[in-house]
Structure formats: structure tokens, C-alpha cells
């Protein structure tokens, strides 16, 4: 599938689908690399073909991966406050891992998969724990210069204390899942299929 | 996009170049819909709206769609059609292409042998010289159009030379200029190109009164604006043609019009151009092809079919800003040519969006958090 033509055969799409499922089944607890944490769902063949066309469109010189610059050339992505964090996660992914990353945004993905992705965005040093500082950094990206550091600290300490955590506690994936409860975060992106 | 919202923002954007409120156009998921009530840990940790927007942009975005080449569907896919297509290729490359090259060469010969003497000998009699040069430029453009077997249909009243009027058109390729120039000798404002195109620009097009600019130079804008104003005021200058999109778009969409053409204090006459992709896709994807390759592609296809509509001249309404005027004209052109409008600035092809847009998102997020903090 590393060739320059933009034609996928049925073998190729099945390979991507099973790659997604393998990652789901063989999830090793210690390994927190991007693709293994993104447990996946089965995308339909049509969706994979559409994603492949999009991948080829973004990957201008058919290198087999999309560089940061090419991601940032999409103005809607560039304008997003979390673009740099996401860029660290998607930069240089090949097509299979690209689909694996996006699968958390499918309507068919489970609560656990979506919360895992959110956890990954917070846990930038990939040590499996989200500290007060990590959440502060994401808050800083989201609110910019419109909130002072003191205000951010105040808000965060307040909600943490109410949820029976302290400012020194570390949040793990299980904590995140508990916080989100049974309510799935609204994170659905539909793949346009034409 | 109500007009009141446009008014509210334009006072700020007048100070800056052409960046109206893009937030109005982005899908409604962009505003973080917060339920009222006490702020909980989940609310703070839930970054899903922002993540969804980012993933949505990765999967599909309206800006990249504007610059995607859409070649016509291949029809040579089975055993009987393929030999037919091969015959077609032979005819196109071995018969039509040489004939076209000869026609073009002939046209250039006539043009140069008349233009150079006229240009140097009639230096004193400006009016006569300009008239003859106009006719000659129209002629060479007709030869160009003939060299691609251009089938162009013009609708509407032909442009006339009058002061205080400006023509604007949507932009698909540099051949837009040639197609329009064939009918009327316009003075156009163009990006200065390197190579043989640049040579043509500085010699022949100079005589019709063309104006150059350089996209990468920021100070250039004021100089160009002044030149534009001077040109429109003159009575004897050729009508000015401007492509307010600022870049080539794939003839399915229109990007935002730059307001420069609309604040010259004169009538704006819109022109809509639509190419029929039946034989060839006339979109010049400057990232993928050089102009020479693009021309060769056109010369080795069967025909270039297009429609040109000269629409009704418009003037700025009282109380309307330049940006609103530009959008109104863009509406007219998009409607006539069947193009979809997107709210992006064409120059984003060459540069990143300014941080102002992400700052706006940050501001609304910060305000909603602080407001909910008050709710005890």
C-alpha cells in the first residue's frame, strides 16, 4: 500500500480493518504508544477508501506519511487551540495508524476508546498519569491569555477538591473513566463517503 | 450570516486586511455548548468539542476542497472503448497538436511583425498606437484560444471603455485572462511571474496598461492600491480587470474576495466564468504543474469549453462596507456560474491563518468557564 497510486484493493482495506482489530485485542498494558492505546472499531470499506483518498490528498509528495507542515496547511486545523498537541500524536503516522487514530472519533467507538484518546491528549509525557500540571497546560492552551494562571489554578483546585481529589493527586485512565461516568463524550466525526 | 453580525465585526477588520468573522461560517459545533450549572471536574476535563473540530478538519475541510483538481471521468475502461481512446490520443498528439502549434506560431509572427514596428514608430501618436495595440492583443489572444480549440460563449453586454469602472471575475487559471482578453483588451492586475510569462508581462501586457504586484511583499499593497486608483480615474485607459480571489480556485468553489477592488469608489461589473470539464479540466493547479505544462495539456486535449457571463454593474449601497459589497458581488458570480462559496481567504494557500482566530476560541472558552465559576 506504499505505492503512489490511489487505488486500494480489497486486500488493503481488509488489512487496515484487521490492523485496527489486532490493536484492540493485543493491547499490552505497559506500552502506551499512540496506536496501541487507540483501540479501534471496524470502519466500513467505504470509509477506509474515503480516508485513503484524504490521506493521499494531504500527503503531497506521496511519502507515505503526513508531515506537520501538511497538517498545518489545513486552516481549520491550524486555528484549533489544541492543534500542536494533536500534531505530536499524528505527525508522521502511516495510513494504518492514521485510521487507528481517527477511529476514536467514530460513532461506533465505545466510551472507553473516546476517554482513552482524551487521556492521551492530557498525558503528553506518556507516563500513564495525568498530574495537576498536565491539566493546567491543556487549560492554558484552551484559554490562552484570557485567563490568568491564578484563575486557572483556582478553578482547577476547586473542581478537583469537589471531586475528592487533591492538587497533588495523579489521575490515571481509570480515574478519567470514572469522572466521565456513563455519559459518552460527544466526539463523533462522520467520514464523508461520496 | 445576518448583516448585523457582519457590521459588528467589520469595524475591527477594517483595520486589518480582509479577515471577516470566519467563526460565523464554521459548523455550529464550534461554539462550546455549555449547559448552565455548577462547574464540575468532568466539564473541565472534557475537551471533546475542540478535539472533534480538529479531527473534523483532518478528515475533510472546505479549504482544501477548493484546490482539488477534478479531472473528467475516464471513459476508456473497456475493450471496445480503449482502442477508440488510443485513436483519439494519436489524433490529438500527432495531428491536432502540430496544427495548433503552427497556428500559434503563425499568430505570433503576425503579432510581432506588426506590434514591434507600431510600438517603436508610432511613439508620438499615443491614441492611434494604443488603439492598434489593443486590436493586436485581442488578436493574439484569439490565436491562443484557437490553439486549444476554445469554444467560448459570451453572454451579456460587451464591456466598453469608460472611466470609473472595474471588472471582477472568478479565477480558475491564467487562461481566464486570455479568454476575456480575446473579446476586450483589459488591463489586468496580476502577480509577477518568472520565466517566459514574466517576459510577456513586462513587454506586451505593459502596453495594455497592466499592473503588477508581488504577493510576498506586504508594502506592495499600498503602492498597488494607488496604481489601481490612478488607473480607474483615467479616461483613456483600458478597462481594469481584477481577480479578487487572489489565487486560482478549481471552478467548483469561490473563496473570499479581497476588498481592494471594491473600495476604489467606482462601479463594479462582475464577470462569471464557468468551464465545462467535458474534455479537459481547465483548473491550473499551480502546486502540481507549471504554466507551460498546463498550456501543453490544454493544447493536447480536444477542446476547452467555457461560458462567460457579463453581469449587471453594481455600485456600493449606502451604509454597505467594502467587505459586504465584495460578498454581495461574490454571491452574484457564484450563483450565475453555479459555484459554492467557502469562507476562506485564498492566501491561506501560502500562509498560516493568523492567531486571531484561535484567540477568539480561547476567549469564548475562558469566558464560559469564568461565568460558570460565578454560578455557585
XYZ file of C-alpha atoms in Angstrom:
570
model
C 0.000 0.000 0.000
C 3.031 2.234 -0.044
C 2.839 2.869 -3.767
C 1.844 6.125 -5.336
C -1.403 5.062 -6.971
C -4.502 5.981 -5.076
C -6.228 2.691 -5.664
C -6.876 0.439 -2.702
C -7.702 -3.172 -3.320
C -9.981 -5.229 -1.138
C -6.921 -6.869 0.441
C -5.636 -3.490 1.511
C -8.858 -2.422 3.208
C -9.152 -5.762 4.977
C -5.580 -5.366 6.169
C -6.377 -1.989 7.677
C -9.521 -3.322 9.302
C -7.712 -6.249 10.882
C -4.846 -3.996 11.980
C -7.407 -1.980 13.850
C -8.882 -5.058 15.480
C -5.469 -6.536 16.350
C -4.538 -3.419 18.206
C -7.743 -3.829 20.141
C -7.069 -7.442 21.081
C -3.347 -7.278 21.751
C -3.349 -4.205 23.894
C -0.333 -4.552 26.166
C -0.871 -2.651 29.413
C 2.620 -1.178 29.728
C 3.001 0.024 26.154
C 1.454 3.431 25.836
C 2.343 4.310 22.267
C -0.265 6.182 20.331
C -1.558 3.441 18.086
C -1.894 0.796 20.756
C -3.902 2.964 23.088
C -6.276 3.938 20.314
C -8.405 0.851 20.371
C -10.443 0.649 17.331
C -13.652 -0.230 15.771
C -14.316 -1.681 12.417
C -14.607 1.043 9.827
C -16.596 0.170 6.757
C -14.726 -0.362 3.498
C -16.166 2.807 2.039
C -14.982 4.849 4.971
C -11.476 3.441 4.684
C -11.412 4.299 0.972
C -12.534 7.861 1.696
C -9.895 8.197 4.398
C -7.270 6.898 1.998
C -8.212 9.498 -0.590
C -7.969 12.158 2.070
C -4.625 10.804 3.268
C -3.241 10.923 -0.285
C -4.563 14.423 -0.728
C -2.854 15.690 2.427
C 0.365 13.763 1.780
C 1.502 15.873 -1.159
C 4.606 14.074 -2.293
C 3.418 10.522 -1.594
C 5.920 9.922 1.204
C 3.600 7.525 2.998
C 3.001 9.826 5.943
C 1.715 13.355 6.500
C 4.190 15.882 7.864
C 3.365 18.600 10.421
C 3.535 21.252 7.767
C 0.940 19.483 5.671
C -1.410 19.149 8.635
C -0.968 22.817 9.439
C -1.812 23.779 5.865
C -5.425 22.918 6.690
C -6.541 26.274 8.110
C -9.362 24.809 10.205
C -6.855 22.526 11.946
C -4.283 25.282 12.343
C -6.796 27.535 14.084
C -7.632 24.915 16.711
C -6.145 25.681 20.158
C -5.136 22.040 20.666
C -3.583 21.657 17.232
C 0.004 21.427 18.461
C -0.828 18.700 20.973
C -2.677 16.690 18.384
C 0.126 17.288 15.932
C 2.532 15.479 18.255
C 0.224 12.496 18.120
C -0.466 12.387 14.381
C 2.778 13.624 12.909
C 4.462 11.001 10.767
C 1.814 8.320 11.095
C 1.405 5.923 8.200
C -2.047 5.273 6.821
C -2.897 2.361 9.111
C -2.028 4.303 12.245
C -3.802 7.358 10.849
C -7.023 5.356 10.601
C -6.334 3.900 14.037
C -6.060 7.400 15.480
C -9.263 8.602 13.858
C -11.275 5.587 14.914
C -11.812 7.055 18.377
C -13.941 9.685 16.648
C -16.290 7.201 15.069
C -19.852 6.973 16.290
C -19.263 3.247 16.780
C -16.374 3.773 19.203
C -17.000 2.919 22.834
C -16.858 5.302 25.800
C -13.575 3.743 26.859
C -11.949 4.440 23.492
C -13.003 8.059 23.465
C -11.919 8.684 27.034
C -8.589 6.988 26.261
C -7.953 9.494 23.488
C -8.736 12.407 25.777
C -6.400 10.904 28.359
C -3.647 10.644 25.749
C -4.013 14.308 24.869
C -3.510 15.258 28.530
C -0.741 12.756 29.174
C 1.841 14.365 26.890
C 4.814 12.603 28.518
C 3.098 9.218 28.155
C 3.750 8.013 31.683
C 0.191 6.844 32.284
C -0.544 9.550 34.846
C -2.053 12.991 34.443
C -0.842 15.474 37.021
C -2.197 18.858 38.058
C 0.468 20.438 35.888
C -0.640 18.444 32.806
C -4.241 19.625 33.153
C -3.032 23.170 33.717
C -1.083 23.044 30.471
C -4.083 21.923 28.468
C -6.178 24.609 30.147
C -3.558 27.130 29.162
C -3.786 26.014 25.519
C -7.559 26.300 25.619
C -7.905 29.649 27.366
C -4.740 31.427 26.213
C -4.217 34.889 27.592
C -7.856 35.291 28.570
C -7.402 33.648 31.940
C -4.546 34.272 34.326
C -2.566 31.409 35.838
C -4.078 32.152 39.241
C -7.589 31.898 37.859
C -6.778 28.586 36.179
C -5.271 27.209 39.383
C -8.243 28.377 41.354
C -10.777 26.776 39.029
C -8.881 23.533 38.825
C -8.260 23.174 42.552
C -11.895 23.910 43.220
C -13.281 21.238 40.899
C -10.632 18.719 41.946
C -11.469 19.175 45.607
C -15.167 18.780 44.914
C -14.446 15.511 43.135
C -12.449 14.315 46.160
C -9.001 14.688 44.618
C -6.190 16.931 45.759
C -3.839 19.096 43.780
C -1.082 16.560 44.271
C -3.010 13.536 43.100
C -2.334 11.879 39.796
C -5.211 10.868 37.583
C -4.993 7.567 35.776
C -7.102 6.299 32.914
C -9.420 4.605 35.394
C -9.946 7.930 37.176
C -10.791 9.555 33.874
C -13.302 6.847 33.060
C -14.848 7.279 36.493
C -15.107 11.063 36.051
C -16.802 10.722 32.714
C -19.219 8.232 34.195
C -21.675 6.665 31.847
C -22.034 9.724 29.655
C -20.119 9.336 26.406
C -18.248 12.465 25.350
C -19.633 13.884 22.136
C -16.757 13.205 19.831
C -18.232 11.962 16.585
C -16.771 12.825 13.217
C -18.518 11.471 10.181
C -16.352 10.355 7.295
C -17.796 11.804 4.075
C -18.406 8.994 1.651
C -19.088 10.035 -1.919
C -24.839 35.186 8.402
C -27.013 38.145 9.333
C -25.976 41.576 8.232
C -25.872 42.819 11.809
C -23.118 40.355 12.679
C -21.156 41.495 9.674
C -21.453 45.125 10.771
C -20.367 44.353 14.290
C -17.124 42.801 13.190
C -16.130 44.850 10.178
C -15.051 47.859 12.210
C -12.336 45.710 13.724
C -11.436 44.025 10.492
C -11.202 47.245 8.520
C -8.061 47.916 10.466
C -6.604 44.648 9.361
C -6.676 43.317 5.827
C -9.602 41.128 4.732
C -10.424 38.878 7.639
C -14.137 38.928 8.415
C -15.635 36.813 11.142
C -14.885 33.273 9.977
C -16.480 31.861 13.135
C -19.866 32.723 11.637
C -19.323 30.287 8.816
C -17.761 27.347 10.600
C -20.111 24.498 11.532
C -22.221 25.095 14.610
C -20.238 22.620 16.681
C -17.577 25.243 17.002
C -19.159 27.052 19.910
C -18.683 25.148 23.128
C -22.268 24.474 24.163
C -22.157 24.543 27.913
C -25.163 23.573 29.969
C -25.658 26.035 32.734
C -24.900 24.886 36.203
C -22.090 24.236 38.573
C -18.681 23.588 37.120
C -17.584 20.007 37.639
C -14.306 18.198 37.051
C -15.786 16.460 34.051
C -16.619 19.766 32.401
C -13.072 20.953 32.756
C -11.530 17.706 31.537
C -13.937 17.270 28.646
C -12.051 18.679 25.679
C -14.142 16.697 23.213
C -15.675 19.661 21.308
C -12.252 21.059 20.474
C -10.872 17.621 19.613
C -13.868 16.898 17.383
C -13.314 20.096 15.463
C -9.666 19.260 14.931
C -10.423 15.706 13.809
C -13.189 17.001 11.560
C -10.686 19.311 9.919
C -8.250 16.437 9.390
C -10.914 14.276 7.807
C -12.368 16.898 5.498
C -12.180 20.636 5.235
C -13.737 23.095 2.853
C -10.488 24.938 2.129
C -8.544 22.010 0.639
C -11.597 21.072 -1.397
C -11.287 24.346 -3.310
C -7.917 23.415 -4.717
C -8.517 19.806 -5.607
C -8.234 19.030 -9.311
C -11.302 17.210 -10.563
C -10.408 15.706 -13.920
C -13.243 14.393 -16.065
C -14.227 10.745 -15.520
C -12.217 8.318 -17.663
C -14.368 6.594 -20.209
C -11.831 4.315 -21.865
C -12.244 1.495 -19.446
C -13.298 -1.415 -21.551
C -12.131 -3.404 -24.555
C -14.047 -1.523 -27.248
C -13.613 1.982 -25.885
C -9.901 1.639 -25.237
C -8.822 1.338 -28.917
C -11.098 4.282 -29.678
C -9.389 6.261 -26.988
C -5.983 5.275 -28.396
C -7.015 6.568 -31.822
C -8.088 9.730 -30.095
C -4.692 10.100 -28.462
C -2.971 9.657 -31.785
C -5.184 12.259 -33.431
C -4.719 14.695 -30.584
C -0.958 14.432 -30.275
C 0.051 13.802 -33.880
C -2.498 15.758 -35.828
C -4.127 18.435 -33.694
C -1.126 19.398 -31.607
C 1.190 20.166 -34.548
C -1.616 22.043 -36.334
C -2.221 24.084 -33.229
C 1.440 24.851 -32.770
C 1.631 26.038 -36.350
C -1.438 28.244 -35.876
C 0.021 29.717 -32.737
C 3.401 30.322 -34.352
C 1.688 31.991 -37.288
C -0.295 34.178 -34.950
C 2.847 35.197 -33.063
C 4.586 36.011 -36.303
C 1.823 38.356 -37.412
C 1.609 39.861 -33.984
C 5.297 40.540 -33.520
C 5.779 41.825 -37.037
C 3.030 44.378 -36.501
C 3.440 45.126 -32.823
C 7.131 45.946 -32.792
C 7.005 48.465 -35.643
C 3.844 50.082 -34.288
C 5.302 50.279 -30.806
C 8.518 51.942 -31.904
C 7.375 54.008 -34.854
C 4.160 55.484 -33.565
C 5.719 56.710 -30.325
C 4.371 60.192 -30.884
C 0.767 59.367 -31.699
C -0.315 57.717 -28.499
C -4.006 57.347 -29.221
C -3.539 55.641 -32.555
C -0.792 53.454 -31.177
C -2.874 52.353 -28.242
C -5.792 51.563 -30.494
C -3.711 49.411 -32.782
C -2.009 47.677 -29.840
C -5.390 46.892 -28.353
C -6.547 45.250 -31.557
C -3.294 43.309 -31.817
C -3.502 41.997 -28.242
C -7.069 40.906 -28.855
C -5.885 39.150 -31.970
C -3.065 37.217 -30.326
C -5.433 36.126 -27.586
C -7.828 34.826 -30.212
C -4.972 32.835 -31.664
C -4.241 31.384 -28.236
C -7.858 30.412 -27.743
C -7.881 28.850 -31.210
C -4.784 26.855 -30.293
C -6.784 24.996 -27.660
C -9.891 24.885 -29.829
C -11.590 27.071 -27.294
C -15.350 27.131 -27.514
C -16.326 30.214 -25.566
C -19.830 31.551 -25.280
C -20.230 35.114 -24.129
C -23.482 36.245 -22.583
C -24.441 39.771 -21.757
C -23.394 43.215 -22.972
C -19.757 43.542 -24.021
C -17.525 45.752 -21.864
C -16.921 49.292 -23.056
C -14.182 51.774 -22.269
C -15.491 54.087 -19.600
C -13.793 55.699 -16.646
C -14.634 54.740 -13.065
C -15.440 51.146 -13.710
C -13.723 47.948 -12.743
C -14.350 44.369 -13.839
C -14.104 41.465 -11.417
C -14.157 37.781 -12.247
C -13.649 34.429 -10.554
C -10.275 32.837 -11.195
C -9.519 29.310 -12.341
C -6.363 29.590 -14.369
C -4.280 32.206 -16.131
C -6.208 31.370 -19.283
C -9.187 33.246 -17.764
C -7.366 36.384 -18.710
C -6.795 35.201 -22.290
C -10.410 34.135 -22.709
C -11.629 37.531 -21.578
C -8.932 39.487 -23.384
C -9.989 37.948 -26.656
C -13.214 39.915 -26.508
C -11.977 43.154 -24.931
C -8.493 44.403 -24.263
C -8.485 44.636 -20.474
C -5.754 45.975 -18.309
C -5.287 43.365 -15.659
C -3.632 43.262 -12.285
C -1.502 40.167 -11.930
C 1.149 38.514 -9.849
C 4.536 38.953 -11.473
C 5.670 35.564 -12.735
C 9.135 34.322 -13.564
C 10.198 32.867 -16.891
C 8.692 33.470 -20.302
C 5.389 34.537 -18.784
C 7.207 37.292 -16.931
C 8.808 38.381 -20.182
C 5.426 38.639 -21.869
C 4.107 40.522 -18.889
C 6.808 43.135 -18.980
C 6.724 43.731 -22.715
C 3.361 43.220 -24.335
C 0.991 43.429 -21.423
C 2.671 46.633 -20.307
C 1.209 48.267 -23.409
C -2.369 47.486 -22.413
C -1.720 49.059 -19.049
C -1.329 46.052 -16.748
C -0.361 46.471 -13.133
C 1.967 44.094 -11.282
C 2.122 43.100 -7.679
C 4.091 40.719 -5.566
C 2.113 38.577 -3.177
C 5.004 38.177 -0.781
C 5.672 41.878 -0.270
C 3.493 43.476 2.354
C 4.276 47.111 1.493
C 3.340 46.391 -2.088
C -0.337 46.652 -1.177
C -0.364 50.409 -0.772
C 1.580 51.046 -3.952
C -0.732 48.771 -5.868
C -3.826 50.359 -4.360
C -2.588 53.735 -5.506
C -1.848 52.483 -9.017
C -5.326 50.973 -9.207
C -6.941 54.214 -8.193
C -4.963 56.190 -10.738
C -5.825 53.771 -13.479
C -9.555 53.849 -12.878
C -9.675 57.607 -12.835
C -8.043 57.927 -16.270
C -10.463 58.250 -19.187
C -8.385 56.685 -21.847
C -7.136 53.646 -20.008
C -8.328 50.189 -20.867
C -10.999 48.792 -18.536
C -9.398 47.231 -15.484
C -9.878 43.540 -14.758
C -9.284 42.228 -11.258
C -9.461 38.685 -9.913
C -10.376 39.380 -6.296
C -9.895 35.786 -5.158
C -6.167 36.346 -5.457
C -5.426 32.754 -6.397
C -6.594 30.024 -8.782
C -9.534 28.012 -7.475
C -10.848 24.818 -9.019
C -14.025 26.237 -10.619
C -16.346 24.419 -8.202
C -15.947 26.882 -5.348
C -15.229 30.546 -4.766
C -13.010 31.766 -1.945
C -13.377 35.133 -0.269
C -12.951 38.189 -2.422
C -10.336 40.700 -1.377
C -11.900 44.039 -0.709
C -9.250 46.051 -2.612
C -11.254 46.021 -5.828
C -14.376 47.189 -4.053
C -13.105 50.292 -2.365
C -12.000 52.128 -5.490
C -15.131 54.233 -5.438
C -16.431 53.116 -8.822
C -18.873 50.751 -10.486
C -18.003 47.087 -10.271
C -19.011 44.911 -13.219
C -18.962 41.226 -12.282
C -17.988 38.551 -14.796
C -18.699 34.890 -14.127
C -16.625 32.215 -15.885
C -17.512 28.557 -15.851
C -15.505 25.875 -17.614
C -17.143 22.722 -18.848
C -14.972 19.792 -17.784
C -16.215 17.579 -20.595
C -12.877 17.427 -22.411
C -10.368 18.851 -20.026
C -10.224 20.331 -16.537
C -9.078 23.901 -17.017
C -8.055 24.389 -13.382
C -4.397 25.350 -13.140
C -3.161 23.626 -10.003
C -0.043 25.730 -9.603
C 1.280 23.340 -6.961
C 1.236 20.434 -9.362
C 2.020 21.943 -12.767
C 3.960 24.778 -14.241
C 2.079 27.074 -16.578
C 3.897 25.662 -19.600
C 2.777 22.128 -18.743
C -0.730 23.414 -18.182
C -0.789 25.026 -21.626
C 0.571 21.872 -23.222
C -2.128 19.866 -21.511
C -4.742 22.181 -22.960
C -3.190 22.066 -26.395
C -3.288 18.268 -26.478
C -6.911 17.928 -25.457
C -9.906 18.098 -27.711
C -11.319 21.452 -26.678
C -11.671 23.946 -23.868
C -15.315 24.770 -23.409
C -16.434 27.659 -21.289
C -19.184 30.149 -20.651
C -18.644 33.781 -19.783
C -21.399 35.903 -18.333
C -21.094 39.674 -18.123
C -23.344 40.545 -15.213
C -25.069 43.744 -14.248
C -22.780 46.510 -12.954
C -23.065 47.103 -9.227
C -22.319 50.098 -7.056
C -21.776 50.165 -3.341
C -25.009 50.769 -1.466
C -25.223 53.464 1.204
C -24.227 52.018 4.554
C -22.604 48.983 2.986
C -18.984 48.280 3.775
C -16.451 47.189 1.156
C -16.432 43.653 2.524
C -20.225 43.367 2.357
C -20.137 44.724 -1.172
C -17.494 42.154 -2.097
C -19.603 39.376 -0.628
C -22.670 40.555 -2.498
C -20.808 40.502 -5.801
C -19.333 37.091 -4.937
C -22.881 35.875 -4.360
C -23.895 37.035 -7.814
C -20.932 35.437 -9.528
C -21.204 32.147 -7.615
C -24.908 31.938 -8.302
C -24.517 32.596 -12.022
C -21.657 30.156 -12.525
C -23.028 27.506 -10.165
C -20.120 27.655 -7.723
C -20.237 27.037 -3.987
C -18.985 29.722 -1.636
C -16.464 28.998 1.089
C -15.454 31.455 3.798
C -11.702 31.176 3.396
C -9.106 33.660 2.271
C -7.316 32.339 -0.807
C -3.954 33.468 0.535
C -4.154 30.744 3.206
C -2.692 28.605 0.437
C 0.593 30.397 1.021
C 0.469 31.289 4.703
C -0.950 30.159 8.032
C -4.090 31.720 9.486
C -3.374 34.491 11.937
C -3.518 33.686 15.643
C -6.536 35.949 15.937
C -8.857 33.057 15.084
C -7.596 30.669 17.736
C -7.577 33.566 20.176
C -11.275 34.046 19.607
C -11.927 30.418 20.521
C -9.750 30.747 23.588
C -11.624 33.838 24.630
C -15.052 32.211 24.419
C -13.795 29.179 26.354
C -12.255 31.329 29.096
C -15.373 33.447 29.397
C -17.681 30.461 29.716
C -15.519 28.869 32.401
C -15.295 32.094 34.384
C -19.028 32.701 34.052
C -19.805 29.239 35.353
C -17.420 29.778 38.220
C -19.697 32.598 39.341
C -22.679 30.211 39.322
C -22.481 28.697 42.776
